CSV table of C-alpha atoms and ligand atoms in Angstrom, one decimal:
chain,number,residue,atom,x,y,z
A,1,MET,CA,-158.1,-167.8,-283.3
A,2,GLY,CA,-158.2,-166.6,-287.0
A,3,ARG,CA,-155.9,-167.8,-289.7
A,4,ILE,CA,-152.2,-166.9,-289.8
A,5,TYR,CA,-151.0,-166.5,-293.3
A,6,LEU,CA,-147.3,-167.3,-293.7
A,7,ASP,CA,-147.0,-167.9,-297.4
A,8,HIS,CA,-146.3,-164.4,-298.8
A,9,ALA,CA,-143.7,-165.8,-301.2
A,10,SER,CA,-146.4,-167.6,-303.1
A,11,VAL,CA,-148.8,-164.7,-303.3
A,12,THR,CA,-149.5,-161.6,-301.3
A,13,PRO,CA,-153.1,-160.5,-300.5
A,14,VAL,CA,-154.2,-157.4,-302.4
A,15,ASP,CA,-153.8,-154.4,-300.1
A,16,PRO,CA,-157.2,-152.7,-299.6
A,17,ARG,CA,-155.6,-149.3,-300.5
A,18,VAL,CA,-154.5,-150.8,-303.8
A,19,LEU,CA,-158.0,-152.1,-304.5
A,20,GLU,CA,-159.6,-148.8,-303.8
A,21,PHE,CA,-157.1,-147.0,-306.1
A,22,ALA,CA,-157.5,-149.5,-309.0
A,23,GLU,CA,-161.3,-149.5,-308.7
A,24,ARG,CA,-161.4,-145.9,-309.8
A,25,TYR,CA,-160.1,-147.0,-313.2
A,26,LEU,CA,-162.9,-149.6,-313.6
A,27,LYS,CA,-165.5,-147.1,-312.5
A,28,ASN,CA,-164.4,-144.0,-314.5
A,29,ASP,CA,-161.6,-144.5,-317.0
A,30,PHE,CA,-162.5,-147.9,-318.5
A,31,GLY,CA,-161.4,-147.0,-322.0
A,32,ASN,CA,-158.8,-148.8,-324.1
A,33,PRO,CA,-155.5,-146.9,-323.4
A,34,SER,CA,-154.8,-147.0,-327.2
A,35,SER,CA,-158.1,-145.1,-327.9
A,36,LEU,CA,-157.8,-141.3,-328.5
A,37,HIS,CA,-161.1,-140.3,-326.9
A,38,SER,CA,-161.3,-139.0,-323.3
A,39,LEU,CA,-161.9,-142.4,-321.7
A,40,GLY,CA,-158.9,-143.9,-323.6
A,41,LEU,CA,-156.7,-141.0,-322.5
A,42,GLY,CA,-157.9,-141.4,-319.0
A,43,ALA,CA,-157.0,-145.1,-319.0
A,44,LYS,CA,-153.6,-144.2,-320.5
A,45,ARG,CA,-152.9,-141.8,-317.6
A,46,PHE,CA,-153.4,-144.7,-315.2
A,47,ILE,CA,-150.8,-146.8,-317.1
A,48,GLU,CA,-148.3,-143.9,-317.2
A,49,ASP,CA,-148.8,-143.2,-313.5
A,50,ALA,CA,-148.1,-146.9,-312.7
A,51,ARG,CA,-145.0,-146.9,-314.9
A,52,GLY,CA,-143.7,-143.9,-313.0
A,53,LYS,CA,-144.3,-145.5,-309.6
A,54,ILE,CA,-142.5,-148.7,-310.6
A,55,ALA,CA,-139.6,-146.8,-312.1
A,56,LYS,CA,-139.2,-145.0,-308.8
A,57,LEU,CA,-139.3,-148.3,-306.8
A,58,ILE,CA,-136.2,-149.6,-308.6
A,59,ASN,CA,-134.6,-146.2,-309.5
A,60,ALA,CA,-134.9,-146.8,-313.2
A,61,GLU,CA,-133.3,-144.1,-315.5
A,62,LYS,CA,-136.7,-143.2,-317.0
A,63,GLU,CA,-140.3,-144.3,-316.8
A,64,THR,CA,-140.1,-145.7,-320.4
A,65,CYS,CA,-137.7,-148.3,-319.2
A,66,ILE,CA,-140.7,-150.2,-317.7
A,67,ILE,CA,-142.7,-152.6,-319.9
A,68,PHE,CA,-145.9,-154.1,-318.6
A,69,THR,CA,-146.6,-157.8,-319.0
A,70,SER,CA,-149.1,-160.4,-317.6
A,71,GLY,CA,-146.8,-161.4,-314.8
A,72,ALA,CA,-143.4,-162.7,-313.7
A,73,THR,CA,-143.4,-165.7,-316.0
A,74,GLU,CA,-144.0,-163.6,-319.1
A,75,SER,CA,-141.4,-161.0,-318.0
A,76,ASN,CA,-138.8,-163.7,-317.5
A,77,ASN,CA,-139.5,-165.3,-320.9
A,78,LEU,CA,-139.4,-161.9,-322.6
A,79,ALA,CA,-136.1,-161.0,-320.9
A,80,ILE,CA,-134.4,-164.3,-321.7
A,81,LYS,CA,-135.7,-165.3,-325.1
A,82,GLY,CA,-136.1,-161.7,-326.3
A,83,THR,CA,-132.5,-160.8,-325.7
A,84,ALA,CA,-131.0,-164.2,-326.7
A,85,LEU,CA,-132.9,-164.2,-330.0
A,86,ARG,CA,-132.3,-160.5,-330.8
A,87,ASN,CA,-128.5,-160.8,-330.1
A,88,VAL,CA,-127.9,-164.1,-331.7
A,89,ALA,CA,-125.2,-162.6,-334.0
A,90,LYS,CA,-123.2,-161.8,-330.9
A,91,GLY,CA,-123.2,-165.4,-329.6
A,92,LYS,CA,-125.3,-168.4,-328.7
A,93,GLU,CA,-124.5,-168.9,-325.0
A,94,VAL,CA,-126.7,-168.2,-322.0
A,95,ALA,CA,-126.2,-168.8,-318.2
A,96,ALA,CA,-128.3,-169.0,-315.1
A,97,SER,CA,-127.9,-170.0,-311.5
A,98,ALA,CA,-129.0,-173.5,-310.4
A,99,ILE,CA,-131.6,-172.0,-308.0
A,100,GLU,CA,-133.5,-169.9,-310.5
A,101,HIS,CA,-137.3,-170.2,-310.7
A,102,MET,CA,-138.6,-172.6,-313.4
A,103,SER,CA,-139.9,-169.5,-315.4
A,104,VAL,CA,-136.2,-168.7,-315.9
A,105,LEU,CA,-134.8,-172.2,-316.2
A,106,ASN,CA,-137.4,-173.5,-318.7
A,107,PRO,CA,-137.0,-170.7,-321.3
A,108,MET,CA,-133.2,-171.2,-321.0
A,109,LYS,CA,-133.7,-175.0,-321.6
A,110,GLU,CA,-135.9,-174.1,-324.6
A,111,LEU,CA,-133.0,-172.0,-326.0
A,112,GLN,CA,-130.7,-175.0,-325.4
A,113,LYS,CA,-133.0,-177.3,-327.4
A,114,ASN,CA,-132.6,-174.7,-330.2
A,115,GLY,CA,-128.9,-174.8,-330.3
A,116,PHE,CA,-127.8,-172.4,-327.6
A,117,LYS,CA,-125.2,-173.5,-325.0
A,118,LEU,CA,-126.7,-173.3,-321.5
A,119,ASN,CA,-124.3,-172.9,-318.5
A,120,ILE,CA,-125.8,-173.6,-315.1
A,121,ILE,CA,-123.9,-171.9,-312.3
A,122,PRO,CA,-123.8,-173.8,-308.9
A,123,VAL,CA,-124.4,-172.2,-305.5
A,124,ASP,CA,-122.8,-172.9,-302.1
A,125,SER,CA,-124.6,-174.5,-299.2
A,126,THR,CA,-126.2,-171.1,-298.2
A,127,GLY,CA,-127.4,-170.5,-301.8
A,128,ILE,CA,-124.9,-167.9,-302.8
A,129,VAL,CA,-123.9,-168.1,-306.5
A,130,ASP,CA,-120.4,-169.5,-307.0
A,131,LEU,CA,-118.6,-166.4,-308.4
A,132,GLU,CA,-115.5,-168.4,-309.5
A,133,LYS,CA,-117.6,-170.8,-311.5
A,134,LEU,CA,-119.6,-167.9,-313.0
A,135,GLY,CA,-116.3,-166.1,-314.0
A,136,GLY,CA,-115.2,-169.4,-315.6
A,137,VAL,CA,-118.1,-169.9,-317.9
A,138,LEU,CA,-118.8,-166.3,-319.1
A,139,THR,CA,-117.4,-165.6,-322.6
A,140,LYS,CA,-118.0,-162.9,-325.1
A,141,ASN,CA,-120.7,-165.2,-326.6
A,142,THR,CA,-122.8,-165.1,-323.4
A,143,THR,CA,-125.6,-162.8,-324.4
A,144,VAL,CA,-127.8,-163.2,-321.3
A,145,THR,CA,-127.0,-164.3,-317.8
A,146,SER,CA,-129.9,-164.6,-315.3
A,147,ILE,CA,-129.3,-164.5,-311.6
A,148,MET,CA,-132.2,-163.8,-309.1
A,149,TYR,CA,-132.0,-160.9,-306.6
A,150,ALA,CA,-133.1,-163.2,-303.8
A,151,ASN,CA,-134.3,-166.7,-303.7
A,152,ASN,CA,-138.0,-167.3,-302.9
A,153,GLU,CA,-137.5,-170.7,-301.2
A,154,ILE,CA,-134.4,-170.1,-299.0
A,155,GLY,CA,-134.4,-166.3,-298.7
A,156,THR,CA,-130.8,-165.8,-299.7
A,157,ILE,CA,-129.9,-162.5,-301.3
A,158,GLU,CA,-127.3,-162.7,-304.1
A,159,PRO,CA,-124.3,-160.3,-304.5
A,160,ILE,CA,-125.9,-158.7,-307.6
A,161,LYS,CA,-123.5,-155.8,-307.9
A,162,GLU,CA,-120.5,-158.1,-307.9
A,163,ILE,CA,-122.2,-160.4,-310.4
A,164,SER,CA,-123.1,-157.5,-312.7
A,165,GLU,CA,-119.4,-156.4,-312.8
A,166,MET,CA,-118.4,-159.9,-313.8
A,167,VAL,CA,-121.1,-160.3,-316.4
A,168,HIS,CA,-120.2,-157.0,-318.0
A,169,GLU,CA,-116.5,-157.7,-318.0
A,170,LYS,CA,-117.0,-160.7,-320.4
A,171,GLY,CA,-120.6,-161.2,-321.4
A,172,LEU,CA,-123.5,-158.9,-322.6
A,173,TYR,CA,-126.6,-158.6,-320.4
A,174,LEU,CA,-127.5,-159.4,-316.8
A,175,HIS,CA,-131.2,-160.3,-316.2
A,176,VAL,CA,-132.4,-160.4,-312.6
A,177,ASP,CA,-135.6,-162.0,-311.4
A,178,ALA,CA,-136.5,-159.8,-308.5
A,179,ILE,CA,-139.9,-161.4,-307.6
A,180,ALA,CA,-138.9,-162.3,-304.1
A,181,ALA,CA,-137.0,-159.0,-303.4
A,182,ALA,CA,-139.0,-156.2,-305.1
A,183,GLY,CA,-141.0,-154.1,-302.7
A,184,ARG,CA,-139.2,-155.9,-299.8
A,185,ILE,CA,-135.7,-154.6,-299.9
A,186,PRO,CA,-134.3,-151.5,-301.7
A,187,ILE,CA,-133.3,-152.2,-305.3
A,188,ASP,CA,-131.4,-149.7,-307.4
A,189,VAL,CA,-131.0,-151.0,-311.0
A,190,GLN,CA,-128.5,-148.2,-311.9
A,191,ASN,CA,-126.3,-148.7,-308.8
A,192,ASP,CA,-126.5,-152.5,-309.2
A,193,GLY,CA,-125.7,-152.4,-312.9
A,194,ILE,CA,-128.8,-154.4,-314.0
A,195,ASP,CA,-129.8,-154.6,-317.6
A,196,LEU,CA,-133.2,-156.4,-317.2
A,197,LEU,CA,-135.2,-156.8,-314.1
A,198,THR,CA,-138.5,-158.8,-313.5
A,199,ILE,CA,-141.1,-157.6,-311.0
A,200,SER,CA,-144.6,-159.0,-310.3
A,201,SER,CA,-147.8,-157.3,-309.0
A,202,ASN,CA,-149.0,-160.3,-307.0
A,203,ASP,CA,-145.8,-160.6,-305.0
A,204,MET,CA,-146.1,-156.9,-303.9
A,205,TYR,CA,-149.7,-156.7,-302.6
A,206,GLY,CA,-151.0,-155.8,-306.0
A,207,PRO,CA,-153.7,-157.6,-308.1
A,208,GLN,CA,-152.8,-160.8,-310.0
A,209,GLY,CA,-152.3,-160.5,-313.7
A,210,ALA,CA,-149.7,-157.8,-314.0
A,211,GLY,CA,-145.9,-157.9,-314.2
A,212,ALA,CA,-143.2,-155.6,-315.4
A,213,LEU,CA,-139.8,-155.8,-317.1
A,214,TYR,CA,-137.3,-153.1,-316.6
A,215,ILE,CA,-135.1,-152.7,-319.7
A,216,LYS,CA,-132.1,-150.5,-319.4
A,217,PRO,CA,-131.8,-147.8,-322.1
A,218,GLY,CA,-129.9,-149.3,-325.1
A,219,VAL,CA,-130.6,-153.0,-324.3
A,220,ARG,CA,-131.7,-154.7,-327.5
A,221,LEU,CA,-134.4,-157.4,-327.4
A,222,GLN,CA,-137.2,-158.6,-329.6
A,223,SER,CA,-140.8,-159.1,-328.9
A,224,ILE,CA,-142.0,-162.6,-328.1
A,225,LEU,CA,-145.7,-161.6,-328.4
A,226,PRO,CA,-146.2,-159.7,-331.6
A,227,GLY,CA,-149.5,-158.0,-332.4
A,228,GLY,CA,-150.9,-154.5,-332.1
A,229,GLY,CA,-147.6,-153.0,-330.9
A,230,GLN,CA,-148.5,-151.9,-327.4
A,231,GLU,CA,-145.7,-151.4,-324.9
A,232,ARG,CA,-143.1,-150.1,-327.4
A,233,GLY,CA,-143.9,-153.0,-329.6
A,234,LEU,CA,-142.3,-155.4,-327.1
A,235,ARG,CA,-145.5,-156.7,-325.6
A,236,SER,CA,-148.7,-156.5,-327.7
A,237,GLY,CA,-152.2,-156.9,-326.4
A,238,THR,CA,-154.7,-154.6,-324.7
A,239,GLU,CA,-153.2,-153.7,-321.3
A,240,ASN,CA,-154.7,-155.3,-318.1
A,241,LEU,CA,-155.3,-151.9,-316.7
A,242,PHE,CA,-157.0,-152.8,-313.4
A,243,ALA,CA,-154.0,-154.9,-312.5
A,244,ILE,CA,-151.4,-152.4,-313.8
A,245,ALA,CA,-153.0,-149.5,-312.0
A,246,GLY,CA,-153.0,-151.6,-308.8
A,247,MET,CA,-149.4,-152.7,-309.3
A,248,GLY,CA,-148.3,-149.1,-309.6
A,249,GLU,CA,-150.0,-148.1,-306.4
A,250,ALA,CA,-148.7,-151.3,-304.7
A,251,ALA,CA,-145.2,-150.2,-305.7
A,252,ARG,CA,-145.7,-146.7,-304.3
A,253,ILE,CA,-146.9,-148.1,-300.9
A,254,ALA,CA,-144.1,-150.7,-300.8
A,255,LYS,CA,-141.5,-148.0,-301.3
A,256,ASP,CA,-143.0,-145.6,-298.8
A,257,GLU,CA,-143.3,-148.2,-296.1
A,258,MET,CA,-140.4,-150.5,-296.8
A,259,GLU,CA,-138.0,-149.3,-294.1
A,260,GLN,CA,-140.5,-149.4,-291.3
A,261,GLU,CA,-142.0,-152.7,-292.4
A,262,ASN,CA,-138.6,-154.3,-292.7
A,263,THR,CA,-137.6,-153.4,-289.2
A,264,ARG,CA,-140.9,-154.8,-287.9
A,265,LEU,CA,-140.8,-158.0,-289.8
A,266,GLU,CA,-137.1,-158.7,-289.3
A,267,LYS,CA,-137.7,-158.8,-285.5
A,268,ILE,CA,-140.6,-161.4,-285.9
A,269,LYS,CA,-138.5,-163.4,-288.4
A,270,ASP,CA,-135.4,-163.5,-286.0
A,271,LYS,CA,-137.6,-164.6,-283.1
A,272,LEU,CA,-139.2,-167.3,-285.2
A,273,ILE,CA,-135.8,-168.6,-286.3
A,274,ASP,CA,-134.4,-168.6,-282.7
A,275,GLU,CA,-137.4,-170.5,-281.4
A,276,ILE,CA,-137.9,-173.0,-284.2
A,277,LEU,CA,-134.2,-173.9,-284.2
A,278,LYS,CA,-134.7,-175.1,-280.6
A,279,ILE,CA,-136.6,-178.1,-282.0
A,280,GLU,CA,-134.4,-181.2,-282.2
A,281,GLU,CA,-132.9,-181.9,-285.6
A,282,SER,CA,-134.2,-178.7,-287.2
A,283,TYR,CA,-132.0,-176.6,-289.5
A,284,LEU,CA,-132.1,-173.2,-291.1
A,285,THR,CA,-132.0,-173.3,-294.9
A,286,GLY,CA,-130.4,-170.4,-296.9
A,287,HIS,CA,-128.0,-167.8,-295.7
A,288,PRO,CA,-128.0,-167.0,-291.9
A,289,THR,CA,-127.6,-163.2,-292.4
A,290,GLN,CA,-127.7,-162.3,-296.1
A,291,ARG,CA,-131.4,-163.1,-296.3
A,292,LEU,CA,-134.7,-161.4,-296.9
A,293,PRO,CA,-136.1,-159.7,-293.8
A,294,HIS,CA,-139.4,-161.5,-293.9
A,295,HIS,CA,-138.1,-165.0,-294.8
A,296,ALA,CA,-137.6,-167.9,-292.4
A,297,SER,CA,-137.0,-171.4,-294.0
A,298,PHE,CA,-136.1,-174.7,-292.3
A,299,ARG,CA,-135.8,-178.4,-292.7
A,300,PHE,CA,-136.6,-181.0,-290.2
A,301,SER,CA,-135.2,-184.6,-290.2
A,302,ARG,CA,-137.4,-187.6,-290.6
A,303,ILE,CA,-140.6,-185.9,-291.7
A,304,GLU,CA,-142.2,-184.6,-294.9
A,305,GLY,CA,-142.8,-181.0,-295.7
A,306,GLU,CA,-146.2,-181.8,-297.2
A,307,SER,CA,-147.4,-183.3,-294.0
A,308,ILE,CA,-146.2,-180.3,-292.0
A,309,LEU,CA,-148.1,-178.0,-294.4
A,310,LEU,CA,-151.3,-180.0,-294.2
A,311,ASN,CA,-151.2,-180.4,-290.5
A,312,MET,CA,-150.4,-176.7,-289.8
A,313,ASN,CA,-153.3,-175.8,-292.1
A,314,MET,CA,-155.9,-178.2,-290.8
A,315,ARG,CA,-155.1,-178.2,-287.1
A,316,TYR,CA,-154.0,-174.6,-286.6
A,317,SER,CA,-155.2,-172.7,-289.6
A,318,ILE,CA,-151.7,-171.5,-290.3
A,319,GLN,CA,-150.7,-171.5,-294.0
A,320,VAL,CA,-147.0,-172.3,-294.7
A,321,SER,CA,-145.2,-173.6,-297.7
A,322,THR,CA,-142.7,-176.4,-298.5
A,323,GLY,CA,-140.9,-174.4,-301.1
A,324,SER,CA,-142.1,-173.1,-304.5
A,325,ALA,CA,-145.9,-173.3,-305.0
A,326,CYS,CA,-145.3,-173.9,-308.7
A,327,SER,CA,-143.4,-177.2,-308.1
A,328,SER,CA,-145.8,-178.5,-305.4
A,329,LYS,CA,-147.7,-180.4,-308.2
A,330,THR,CA,-144.7,-182.8,-308.6
A,331,LEU,CA,-143.5,-184.8,-305.6
A,332,GLU,CA,-140.0,-184.2,-306.6
A,333,PRO,CA,-137.8,-182.5,-304.0
A,334,SER,CA,-137.1,-178.8,-304.7
A,335,HIS,CA,-134.3,-178.2,-307.2
A,336,VAL,CA,-133.2,-175.3,-305.0
A,337,LEU,CA,-132.7,-177.5,-301.9
A,338,LEU,CA,-130.8,-180.1,-304.0
A,339,ALA,CA,-128.6,-177.3,-305.4
A,340,ILE,CA,-127.6,-176.2,-301.9
A,341,GLY,CA,-126.4,-179.8,-301.4
A,342,LEU,CA,-129.2,-181.4,-299.5
A,343,LYS,CA,-129.9,-185.1,-300.0
A,344,HIS,CA,-133.3,-186.1,-301.4
A,345,GLU,CA,-134.6,-187.2,-298.0
A,346,GLU,CA,-133.4,-184.0,-296.3
A,347,ALA,CA,-134.9,-181.8,-299.0
A,348,HIS,CA,-138.3,-183.4,-298.5
A,349,GLY,CA,-138.5,-182.1,-294.9
A,350,SER,CA,-138.7,-178.4,-295.7
A,351,MET,CA,-141.0,-175.7,-294.3
A,352,VAL,CA,-140.9,-172.0,-295.5
A,353,LEU,CA,-142.5,-169.2,-293.6
A,354,THR,CA,-142.7,-165.8,-295.4
A,355,LEU,CA,-144.1,-162.9,-293.4
A,356,GLY,CA,-146.2,-160.0,-294.5
A,357,ARG,CA,-148.3,-157.0,-293.5
A,358,SER,CA,-150.9,-158.9,-291.6
A,359,ASN,CA,-148.4,-160.7,-289.3
A,360,LYS,CA,-147.8,-159.5,-285.8
A,361,ALA,CA,-145.3,-160.2,-283.1
A,362,GLU,CA,-148.0,-161.6,-280.8
A,363,GLU,CA,-148.4,-164.5,-283.3
A,364,VAL,CA,-144.8,-165.8,-282.7
A,365,PRO,CA,-145.6,-168.0,-279.7
A,366,ILE,CA,-148.7,-169.4,-281.5
A,367,ILE,CA,-146.7,-170.3,-284.6
A,368,VAL,CA,-143.8,-171.8,-282.6
A,369,LYS,CA,-146.2,-174.0,-280.5
A,370,ALA,CA,-148.0,-175.2,-283.7
A,371,VAL,CA,-144.7,-176.1,-285.4
A,372,LYS,CA,-143.3,-177.9,-282.3
A,373,GLU,CA,-146.5,-179.9,-281.8
A,374,THR,CA,-146.7,-180.7,-285.6
A,375,VAL,CA,-143.1,-181.9,-285.7
A,376,GLN,CA,-143.5,-184.0,-282.6
A,377,LYS,CA,-146.7,-185.6,-283.9
A,378,LEU,CA,-145.3,-186.4,-287.3
A,379,ARG,CA,-142.1,-187.8,-285.9
A,380,LYS,CA,-144.1,-190.2,-283.7
A,381,LEU,CA,-145.9,-191.4,-286.8
A,382,SER,CA,-142.8,-191.5,-288.9
A,383,PRO,CA,-141.3,-195.0,-289.8
A,384,LEU,CA,-137.9,-193.3,-290.3
B,401,PMP,N1,-139.9,-166.0,-310.1
B,401,PMP,C1,-139.9,-166.3,-308.8
B,401,PMP,C2,-138.7,-166.1,-308.0
B,401,PMP,C3,-141.1,-166.7,-308.2
B,401,PMP,O1,-141.2,-167.0,-306.9
B,401,PMP,C4,-142.3,-166.9,-309.0
B,401,PMP,C5,-143.6,-167.3,-308.4
B,401,PMP,N2,-144.1,-166.5,-307.4
B,401,PMP,C6,-142.2,-166.6,-310.4
B,401,PMP,C7,-140.9,-166.2,-310.9
B,401,PMP,C8,-143.3,-166.7,-311.3
B,401,PMP,O2,-144.4,-166.0,-311.0
B,401,PMP,P1,-145.8,-166.1,-311.7
B,401,PMP,O3,-146.2,-167.5,-311.5
B,401,PMP,O4,-146.7,-165.1,-310.9
B,401,PMP,O5,-145.6,-165.7,-313.1
C-alpha cells in the first residue's frame, strides 16, 4: 500500500501540469522581467499572465490589484504593517481574531510593542468570530482588522461578508488571510467587501516561494521591503518567476476544477467524519457544517496528537497533522484549540485530516482502520 497524504493544509504537492507550465519559463524566457530585451519582456508576460489568473480566481476588479510576494507570511506582514503604518494619522488601533495564524498575530503584536492598541476578538466553540465583541471593539481609529476566510486547523469558514460590513461601518480596512480557503471554495473579493486578501502558491498546488496580496483599488499602504521598486513599489526584489508562473497556472486549474473537486472531496470528508466519530471519546473540532469541504479535524481524549501523527506515519504511511505545522516545533497546545475553549489536555489530543487531489474514496476504510487501531493502541499505553 502506498502512502496516503492527508496534510494538504500544511503544503500541497506541486501539480504536474503546473510544473510543466512553469518549466517553460525556465527553459525559454529566463530574463529578468525588469529588462527591456526580448527575454525580459517574455518573462514579464509570464508574470502578467499569472496576475490575470489570480485576479480571476478571486474576482478582483483588475489585474493590477494583485501584488506578488514570497509567500503567505510576507503578504500578511505587508497587509498588516503596510496599512497600519501608512494610515497612522487615522488611528493606532488594530484588531484580529484569536484564531489567526502566527503570521498575522505576530506582526500585530509587533505593532502593539510600537504603541498600537491590539484588540483580539474571541471565537465561539465552533471557531466562528464573536460578532458582538467585534462590533464592540471597532472604532474610527481601527485602521486594519484581520479575520481569516477559513481556519487551517479546524476548517471553520468565517462569515466574511457580515464581518466586512461591520468593519466598514466603523473602522477602515479588512484584511483576510485566505490561505486555507483560496482555490478550495469560491472567493469573490468584491461581493465580500474585502480590502486586502492573502493567497499562497504552496497551498494551491503551486511551487513554494510565491504568494500574492490582493489590494482593493484606493487602499493605501506602504512598502515594508523597499528597493528597486518592483510590484508597484510595494514589494521590491527580482520576482521569483518560476514560482509566480506556477502559482498563476495553479490558480487557473483550481478555479476550473473547484466545483467538481469539492463535490468529490466533500463526500470523502463526510464519510471520514461519520466513521471516525464512532470511536469512543472522539469529537469533531470546528464547525459541523460551515467548514471547508476537504477538512476533517478531531480530538481524542487521553492521547497525544503527536503520538497519533507518528504512529499513523510509521505504521500505516499515512501523513496527518496535529494542527499548524508552524507551531509543531513548540510543545504548547494550539492557540486555535485553546481559543475554541478546549482545556490544555483536550487540545493536546488533536488530529487534522486535510484532503486533496490524490485522495480517493477507496482510501476511507484504510484511513478509518488505521485511526481506530492507533487510538486503541495509544489508549492502552496511556497512563491517563
Ligand atoms: N496563514 C495560514 C492560515 C496558514 O495556514 C499558513 C501556513 N500554511 C500561513 C498563513 C503561512 O504560510 P507560509 O509559511 O507559507 O508563509
